[in-house]
XYZ file of C-alpha atoms in Angstrom:
566
model
C -94.295 -76.303 1.787
C -95.252 -73.888 -0.615
C -94.060 -70.825 1.506
C -90.452 -73.330 1.822
C -90.493 -73.605 -1.285
C -89.960 -70.467 -2.045
C -88.123 -69.019 0.680
C -85.590 -71.888 -0.657
C -85.396 -70.727 -3.713
C -85.356 -66.652 -2.494
C -81.944 -68.035 -1.106
C -80.672 -69.349 -3.291
C -81.466 -67.065 -5.962
C -79.863 -64.253 -3.218
C -77.097 -66.555 -2.940
C -76.477 -66.544 -6.754
C -76.519 -63.502 -6.982
C -73.776 -63.394 -3.433
C -71.646 -65.420 -5.249
C -71.822 -63.643 -8.505
C -71.421 -60.880 -7.267
C -67.659 -62.368 -5.122
C -66.969 -63.854 -7.873
C -67.440 -60.324 -9.877
C -65.324 -58.026 -7.227
C -62.666 -60.743 -7.116
C -61.637 -61.068 -10.474
C -61.723 -57.127 -10.230
C -59.588 -57.094 -7.814
C -56.884 -59.297 -9.633
C -58.041 -56.806 -12.335
C -57.049 -54.157 -10.426
C -53.780 -55.546 -8.512
C -52.419 -56.716 -12.382
C -52.198 -53.504 -13.418
C -51.087 -51.212 -10.451
C -47.675 -54.012 -10.765
C -47.772 -52.811 -14.064
C -47.738 -49.271 -13.325
C -45.060 -49.866 -9.989
C -43.093 -51.662 -12.439
C -43.204 -48.721 -15.149
C -42.187 -46.278 -12.021
C -39.561 -48.336 -10.580
C -38.208 -48.424 -14.267
C -37.941 -45.152 -15.179
C -36.102 -44.798 -11.113
C -33.866 -46.931 -12.311
C -32.974 -45.330 -15.195
C -32.589 -42.042 -13.251
C -30.575 -43.701 -11.346
C -28.332 -45.057 -13.260
C -28.456 -42.284 -15.425
C -27.300 -40.002 -12.612
C -24.400 -41.958 -11.676
C -23.259 -41.908 -15.305
C -23.579 -38.193 -15.067
C -21.597 -38.550 -11.869
C -18.525 -40.666 -13.607
C -18.720 -37.931 -16.234
C -19.141 -35.182 -15.210
C -17.311 -33.486 -17.646
C -19.360 -34.042 -20.820
C -22.277 -32.606 -19.269
C -24.026 -29.531 -20.296
C -23.587 -27.541 -16.193
C -22.119 -25.135 -16.786
C -21.524 -23.989 -13.261
C -20.786 -27.553 -12.369
C -17.423 -27.235 -14.760
C -16.565 -23.464 -12.776
C -13.555 -24.591 -11.853
C -11.689 -23.305 -8.411
C -7.999 -23.282 -9.021
C -5.029 -23.325 -6.094
C -5.138 -19.287 -5.779
C -3.437 -18.290 -3.161
C -6.512 -15.964 -1.245
C -5.580 -12.791 0.923
C -6.675 -11.257 3.956
C -7.725 -7.739 2.998
C -6.024 -4.810 4.300
C -7.056 -2.337 6.623
C -5.474 1.008 7.566
C -5.421 2.341 11.486
C -9.287 3.717 10.982
C -10.222 0.254 9.702
C -10.797 1.812 6.477
C -10.840 -1.261 3.628
C -7.333 -0.365 1.234
C -6.864 -3.869 -0.363
C -9.231 -7.161 -1.223
C -9.515 -10.289 -2.963
C -11.973 -10.767 -5.546
C -13.132 -13.334 -7.538
C -12.704 -13.167 -10.709
C -13.548 -16.147 -14.473
C -10.785 -17.123 -17.029
C -12.758 -18.406 -20.150
C -10.758 -21.633 -20.335
C -11.687 -24.039 -23.988
C -10.784 -27.596 -23.058
C -9.561 -29.128 -26.254
C -10.197 -32.499 -25.160
C -13.849 -32.248 -24.430
C -14.638 -30.988 -27.989
C -15.832 -32.486 -31.528
C -16.229 -30.231 -32.875
C -14.013 -27.151 -32.799
C -14.395 -25.276 -36.322
C -18.003 -24.598 -35.028
C -17.359 -23.653 -31.584
C -14.774 -21.762 -32.448
C -16.960 -19.629 -34.209
C -19.718 -19.502 -31.843
C -17.153 -17.764 -29.423
C -16.045 -15.447 -32.473
C -19.286 -14.820 -32.578
C -19.863 -13.635 -28.942
C -15.502 -12.606 -27.730
C -14.947 -11.394 -31.548
C -10.953 -9.775 -30.508
C -10.562 -13.454 -29.992
C -7.304 -14.731 -32.285
C -9.202 -18.155 -33.324
C -6.489 -18.921 -35.828
C -4.227 -18.634 -33.270
C -6.549 -20.952 -30.816
C -6.441 -23.585 -33.643
C -2.526 -23.195 -33.832
C -1.786 -23.379 -29.984
C -4.378 -26.630 -29.749
C -2.256 -28.719 -31.843
C -0.866 -29.325 -29.028
C -2.446 -28.119 -25.447
C -5.639 -29.635 -24.491
C -6.457 -26.367 -22.135
C -6.643 -23.103 -23.472
C -7.225 -19.830 -21.504
C -8.870 -18.017 -24.157
C -9.533 -14.520 -22.297
C -8.938 -13.286 -18.757
C -10.371 -11.535 -15.919
C -14.165 -11.576 -17.981
C -16.360 -8.801 -17.026
C -20.405 -9.452 -15.740
C -21.117 -9.792 -19.375
C -18.707 -12.312 -20.822
C -19.805 -14.345 -18.258
C -23.344 -13.751 -19.098
C -22.258 -14.649 -23.022
C -19.905 -18.210 -21.979
C -22.684 -19.294 -19.954
C -24.926 -18.805 -22.561
C -22.867 -20.129 -24.760
C -23.967 -23.979 -23.065
C -21.038 -26.003 -24.330
C -19.050 -29.184 -22.767
C -15.254 -27.444 -23.779
C -16.414 -24.309 -22.208
C -14.658 -23.413 -18.894
C -14.946 -21.100 -16.151
C -12.266 -21.343 -14.494
C -12.445 -19.253 -11.151
C -9.099 -17.839 -9.126
C -8.560 -14.096 -7.040
C -7.196 -11.444 -7.906
C -6.103 -8.713 -5.718
C -8.254 -4.713 -5.437
C -7.025 -1.809 -4.335
C -10.496 0.373 -3.714
C -8.551 3.526 -3.359
C -5.903 3.277 -6.360
C -2.821 5.725 -6.566
C -3.560 6.913 -2.744
C -1.340 3.616 -1.531
C 0.910 2.937 -4.714
C 4.227 3.396 -3.075
C 3.448 1.646 0.461
C 0.397 -1.646 -1.311
C 2.661 -2.166 -3.706
C 1.354 -5.125 -6.586
C 0.553 -8.664 -6.915
C 1.098 -10.768 -9.584
C -1.221 -13.081 -11.872
C -0.589 -15.911 -9.242
C -1.840 -13.286 -6.581
C 1.536 -13.315 -4.593
C 3.367 -9.581 -3.474
C 5.598 -8.511 -5.632
C 6.185 -4.759 -3.500
C 5.227 -2.854 -1.256
C 4.270 -4.371 1.858
C 1.992 -6.743 -0.083
C 5.835 -8.148 -1.304
C 7.211 -7.394 2.925
C 4.423 -9.256 4.842
C 3.508 -12.046 1.714
C 3.940 -14.882 4.154
C 1.714 -13.318 6.614
C -1.067 -12.545 3.795
C -0.843 -14.966 2.718
C -1.591 -17.123 5.588
C -4.767 -18.298 6.338
C -4.184 -20.421 8.928
C -3.486 -17.312 11.479
C -7.050 -16.263 12.924
C -7.260 -12.816 11.643
C -8.465 -12.630 8.921
C -7.438 -9.084 8.212
C -4.176 -7.202 7.838
C -3.603 -3.566 9.208
C -0.948 -0.712 8.737
C -0.501 2.132 10.497
C -1.652 4.654 8.114
C -4.633 6.308 8.554
C -6.428 7.258 4.560
C -8.094 10.543 5.547
C -4.457 11.689 6.026
C -3.229 10.223 3.457
C -5.726 11.759 0.636
C -5.139 15.677 2.344
C -1.676 15.721 2.155
C -1.420 14.062 -1.192
C -3.759 16.305 -2.299
C -1.709 19.064 -0.640
C 1.764 17.695 -2.572
C -0.615 17.474 -5.853
C -1.043 21.587 -6.084
C 1.934 22.404 -4.653
C 3.699 20.458 -7.907
C 1.847 22.070 -9.986
C 1.840 25.959 -8.175
C 5.675 25.403 -8.483
C 5.722 24.124 -11.871
C 8.165 20.922 -9.728
C 8.896 17.713 -11.434
C 7.941 15.532 -8.380
C 6.330 16.099 -4.265
C 6.927 13.550 -1.388
C 6.146 13.401 2.599
C 6.204 11.437 5.324
C 4.271 12.138 8.362
C 5.225 10.102 11.550
C 5.002 9.097 15.606
C 7.941 10.528 16.465
C 7.370 8.405 19.708
C 5.618 5.322 18.300
C 7.678 5.058 14.385
C 4.632 4.633 13.728
C 3.686 6.329 10.286
C 0.610 8.481 9.432
C 1.124 8.784 5.700
C 3.664 8.499 3.574
C 2.752 9.645 -0.342
C 5.612 10.017 -3.063
C 4.514 11.718 -6.730
C 3.927 10.943 -8.644
C 2.222 7.317 -7.997
C 0.609 4.869 -10.167
C -2.857 3.130 -10.363
C -1.917 -0.134 -8.660
C -5.323 -1.872 -9.879
C -3.169 -1.938 -13.177
C -0.686 -4.750 -12.475
C 1.347 -3.649 -15.483
C 5.015 -3.392 -12.919
C 6.051 0.448 -12.788
C 10.673 -0.073 -13.733
C 9.758 3.966 -14.725
C 12.858 5.988 -12.328
C 9.645 9.128 -11.632
C 7.500 6.370 -9.889
C 9.722 5.117 -7.883
C 9.469 6.242 -3.994
C 11.674 9.294 -2.369
C 10.447 8.644 0.906
C 12.155 5.416 1.664
C 14.567 4.577 -1.434
C 15.202 7.507 -2.961
C 19.289 8.705 -2.614
C 19.938 12.288 -1.737
C 21.873 15.032 0.088
C 19.258 17.306 1.151
C 21.798 20.100 1.906
C 20.689 22.304 5.144
C 18.944 20.034 7.551
C 22.179 18.477 8.212
C 23.174 21.620 10.163
C 21.170 20.264 13.199
C 23.232 17.841 13.515
C 26.323 19.102 13.527
C 24.924 21.425 16.141
C 22.863 18.779 18.347
C 26.280 16.347 18.065
C 28.897 19.720 19.768
C 26.476 20.276 22.694
C 25.568 16.321 23.423
C 30.100 16.712 23.276
C 29.743 20.001 25.482
C 31.767 21.442 22.490
C 29.309 24.223 22.417
C 26.310 26.139 23.949
C 23.150 27.680 22.094
C 24.632 31.327 23.250
C 28.406 30.146 22.344
C 29.694 32.988 19.840
C 31.767 33.031 17.088
C 32.556 36.051 16.291
C 34.398 37.425 13.091
C 32.050 35.455 10.519
C 32.965 38.239 8.207
C 34.978 35.732 6.089
C 32.382 35.094 3.690
C 34.583 32.277 1.462
C 35.327 29.706 2.872
C 38.269 28.137 1.047
C 38.153 24.324 0.806
C 41.838 23.531 -0.918
C 42.155 25.537 -3.965
C 39.046 24.785 -6.436
C 36.006 24.017 -4.040
C 35.156 27.396 -2.417
C 32.207 27.884 -0.141
C 30.947 31.171 1.060
C 27.422 32.446 2.869
C 23.918 31.648 0.481
C 22.760 35.151 2.607
C 25.328 37.923 2.044
C 23.933 39.652 4.472
C 24.483 37.599 7.007
C 25.884 39.606 10.211
C 29.669 39.232 10.664
C 28.975 37.541 14.581
C 26.799 34.860 15.654
C 25.015 33.014 18.250
C 24.909 28.638 17.614
C 21.184 29.280 18.292
C 21.604 32.303 15.192
C 24.490 30.087 13.225
C 21.322 27.622 12.852
C 18.323 30.047 12.742
C 19.893 32.155 9.344
C 21.057 29.016 8.237
C 25.264 29.864 8.424
C 26.836 27.411 6.084
C 30.405 29.125 7.653
C 29.589 29.314 11.581
C 28.353 25.587 10.680
C 31.841 24.480 9.747
C 33.102 26.713 12.841
C 30.950 24.129 15.069
C 32.089 21.309 13.153
C 35.714 21.618 13.459
C 35.501 21.117 16.541
C 33.658 18.416 16.008
C 36.141 16.054 14.405
C 35.663 13.446 12.467
C 35.355 10.866 14.164
C 33.578 12.300 16.785
C 30.216 13.180 14.167
C 30.936 10.303 11.211
C 29.966 7.950 14.779
C 26.761 10.787 16.153
C 25.645 10.382 12.289
C 25.924 6.432 12.512
C 24.114 6.624 16.293
C 21.262 8.319 14.344
C 21.041 5.878 11.719
C 22.014 7.714 8.268
C 24.340 5.508 6.566
C 22.196 2.054 7.768
C 18.647 1.414 5.799
C 15.992 1.930 7.059
C 14.116 -0.411 9.875
C 10.483 0.386 7.698
C 8.574 -2.755 6.256
C 8.884 -2.573 2.652
C 11.218 -4.244 0.343
C 11.875 -0.908 -1.351
C 14.750 0.670 0.845
C 18.167 2.712 -0.385
C 21.075 3.781 0.864
C 23.509 6.284 1.806
C 26.430 6.242 -0.680
C 30.476 5.248 0.755
C 32.155 8.340 1.595
C 36.216 9.479 2.057
C 36.324 11.106 4.670
C 38.600 14.336 5.129
C 38.704 17.991 5.882
C 37.061 19.559 3.400
C 34.490 16.171 3.005
C 33.738 16.742 7.035
C 33.832 20.550 5.928
C 30.793 20.342 3.625
C 28.775 17.276 5.517
C 28.042 20.087 8.316
C 25.275 21.721 5.838
C 24.489 18.659 4.323
C 26.933 18.857 1.025
C 28.384 15.314 0.417
C 26.615 13.088 2.477
C 23.293 11.690 0.784
C 20.691 9.861 2.849
C 17.254 8.524 2.007
C 14.395 11.673 3.614
C 12.741 8.555 5.767
C 16.698 8.367 7.251
C 16.676 11.711 7.849
C 13.151 11.420 9.131
C 13.996 9.207 12.053
C 17.695 10.908 12.942
C 14.864 14.393 13.696
C 12.743 12.751 15.730
C 15.239 11.627 17.850
C 16.383 14.851 18.308
C 13.298 16.148 19.446
C 11.851 13.639 21.722
C 14.097 13.664 24.427
C 16.721 11.918 22.291
C 14.858 8.286 21.807
C 16.182 5.882 18.707
C 13.348 5.355 16.755
C 12.545 2.637 13.559
C 9.510 4.219 11.543
C 7.130 1.439 10.871
C 3.457 0.465 8.705
C 2.447 -1.404 11.881
C 0.477 -0.548 14.480
C 2.770 -0.184 17.845
C 0.802 -0.031 20.721
C 1.628 1.083 23.685
C 4.748 -0.602 25.193
C 6.888 0.128 22.586
C 10.583 0.706 23.996
C 12.887 3.248 23.346
C 17.410 2.932 23.651
C 18.736 6.654 24.153
C 20.483 8.329 22.105
C 21.085 11.847 23.118
C 20.486 13.492 26.719
C 17.430 15.108 27.487
C 18.779 18.365 27.891
C 20.287 18.097 24.265
C 16.903 17.659 23.242
C 15.320 20.212 24.695
C 18.101 22.270 23.543
C 17.303 21.484 20.608
C 13.652 21.873 20.743
C 13.973 25.475 21.846
C 16.695 26.753 18.607
C 14.196 25.122 16.391
C 11.485 27.089 17.363
C 13.313 29.788 16.718
C 13.857 29.140 12.912
C 9.446 28.756 12.145
C 8.680 31.056 14.552
C 7.705 34.183 12.269
C 8.249 37.123 15.569
C 11.583 35.529 16.760
C 13.684 39.052 15.928
C 16.233 36.723 13.998
C 13.603 35.717 11.101
C 14.115 32.325 10.784
C 13.937 30.245 6.883
C 11.122 28.352 7.909
C 8.899 31.534 9.443
C 6.068 30.333 6.168
C 5.107 27.092 8.158
C 4.185 28.539 11.680
C 0.379 28.132 11.619
C -0.797 29.795 15.089
C -2.096 26.934 18.015
C 1.032 24.364 16.940
C 3.987 25.480 18.343
C 6.195 24.012 15.402
C 9.222 23.739 14.776
C 11.875 22.658 11.637
C 14.387 23.780 9.322
C 14.560 23.740 5.783
C 17.367 22.012 3.233
C 17.722 23.415 -0.817
C 20.214 20.901 -2.327
C 21.502 20.740 -6.011
C 20.958 18.175 -6.887
C 23.517 15.510 -8.515
C 23.933 16.029 -12.927
C 22.602 12.369 -14.958
C 24.574 13.889 -17.512
C 27.712 14.500 -16.642
C 30.070 14.963 -13.065
C 29.223 16.817 -10.447
C 26.088 18.870 -10.356
C 23.474 20.214 -11.971
C 20.910 23.516 -11.686
C 17.733 21.969 -10.584
C 16.898 21.644 -6.236
C 15.480 19.279 -4.134
C 14.506 21.661 -1.530
C 13.123 19.589 2.424
C 11.521 20.718 5.088
C 11.596 19.006 8.823
C 9.330 19.271 12.175
C 7.334 18.986 14.298
C 4.422 19.868 16.563
C 3.721 21.040 19.267
C 6.984 22.642 21.008
C 6.231 21.995 24.519
C 6.132 18.003 23.612
C 6.646 16.758 19.524
C 3.989 13.901 19.152
C 4.196 14.826 14.519
C 7.362 14.828 12.514
C 5.850 15.800 8.782
C 8.711 15.942 6.747
C 7.685 17.722 2.632
C 9.947 17.516 -0.132
C 9.328 19.935 -3.474
C 11.521 17.958 -7.183
C 12.608 20.702 -8.983
C 10.709 23.969 -8.428
C 10.489 26.071 -10.663
C 11.657 30.358 -9.939
C 8.237 32.155 -11.376
C 8.368 35.370 -10.864
C 4.670 36.418 -12.556
C 3.829 34.075 -9.178
C 6.004 35.836 -7.083
C 8.508 32.735 -6.743
C 11.877 35.370 -6.974
C 14.103 31.807 -4.915
C 13.569 28.572 -5.403
C 15.078 27.642 -1.548
C 12.753 25.560 0.227
C 11.218 28.739 2.852
C 9.309 29.429 -1.199
C 7.929 26.220 -1.817
C 8.889 23.509 1.237
C 7.938 25.710 3.726
C 4.739 26.775 3.043
C 3.393 23.314 1.453
C 3.754 21.954 4.733
C 1.805 24.356 6.290
C -0.761 24.081 4.105
C -0.571 20.240 5.490
C 0.058 20.966 9.578
C -3.554 23.077 8.928
C -5.390 20.772 6.933
C -4.041 17.643 8.811
C -4.097 19.148 12.544
C -8.240 18.849 13.365
C -7.406 14.892 12.057
C -4.856 14.475 14.552
C -6.312 16.235 17.146
C -9.854 14.571 16.994
C -8.264 10.960 16.921
C -5.619 11.108 19.300
C -2.502 9.037 17.670
C -0.034 10.012 20.171
C 1.905 6.554 21.241
C 2.767 6.550 25.403
C 6.181 4.737 25.186
C 8.793 2.867 28.163
C 12.510 4.130 27.471
C 15.187 2.079 27.901
């Protein structure tokens, strides 16, 4: 009985402990739950505040000091990259930033201007204050550099905005200035290819991300260097050149000096910067004798061996006041057609054109494209000046006096004479392998002209032509010289200055490349051994130098383009 009572006491005691423990545990759980609920509520409240803050920021983004968010992508004109024919980059868009003040977003404009002035000393604070009265948004500084960009960010001002846009850069600077042209502040083309192909270069719907032209950077740089050296050597005012495929019309190089850095957005209107090849209109002298002879051959009035006798008469009277004489007083009395071209005889050429007549010669020059604007894809294009044709005009036009054209039209016409007789259209766009041509003269006439033009250059020919300094071994160069007196800018008539030109092509067997070189106002410099200013003393040797430099480049790249005649 006693044991039973003890057991009951122990059970009762144990049960009490258990009950106490349960009560204590329940109390602990209750306290924990109360604390957990409190912490959860705190976290929930903080989360709700953050969420509301983010929502507020979304609605009032422009009021926050977050510089990256304040960068505005304007509706700028994104342009395609431009590459040369060898896939070298020559024009590209890059991002730039303008520093903009949002006047309506600042509560302390004077204080902000003081901060701006400390970081950008060139800013005109007084002018900004005046303009802020009427404007809500002011462009403070354009084209920030890297350091200025960092300074703007460090200001940490909600009223300051970095406005992003794109501008055009040209890695080659001056090299293609007369071809690529320029863009304006809105990134739209205003000159050159940038203007002519503006829509194609701007249109991002095209699948191509780039735009390619026919020029070659390496060839262009070699020719430009040679022309700069020529200007120095001959104390010339300027120089220009054109390198073109005689079959496709593709232009591999076009240089006109002086040129300019097209990364500078100032539009160059000075006459000295005009594109001499496509925009300049000149009387180009004796190079026209080639057309006179080709016309007579095509009409079968003469052949290359026709003999013109009694040319000892050194003066040809075109009326009573226009005497015409030979530039070379030592020419012999009798000359064949070929010799007239090789020795560049004025009187002999007049005798030939008398057989042709005005209408035939006008029609021939028209078919060659001398009087029309070039087809090249540039807005800067000149056109032949109007002429009043009579017998005197015909006589002087036979050797390039009184008839004007652009050098690129002259080159196009020469290409027709030497490529088998097909008209070509100069282009800055790669043409591929299926360019079609229309015939202008017969293949027979073309072959005869090539043969005669080779004699002009061949230093081993007995007649010793006017272009023998361009006879570079292994190239079979053909061509014709021209020296024209420039028109006076201050009075009627002509000045004492000359423009010299040499139009060449090679190789003789099957001409592929045409090179035109012009020297603007070369000087006679006896101390350098330059006793004359004729083309043979400056344009010809310059062309020879160029052919030496670019010949291996062209041979390695095989730029000859096949074509189909129609």
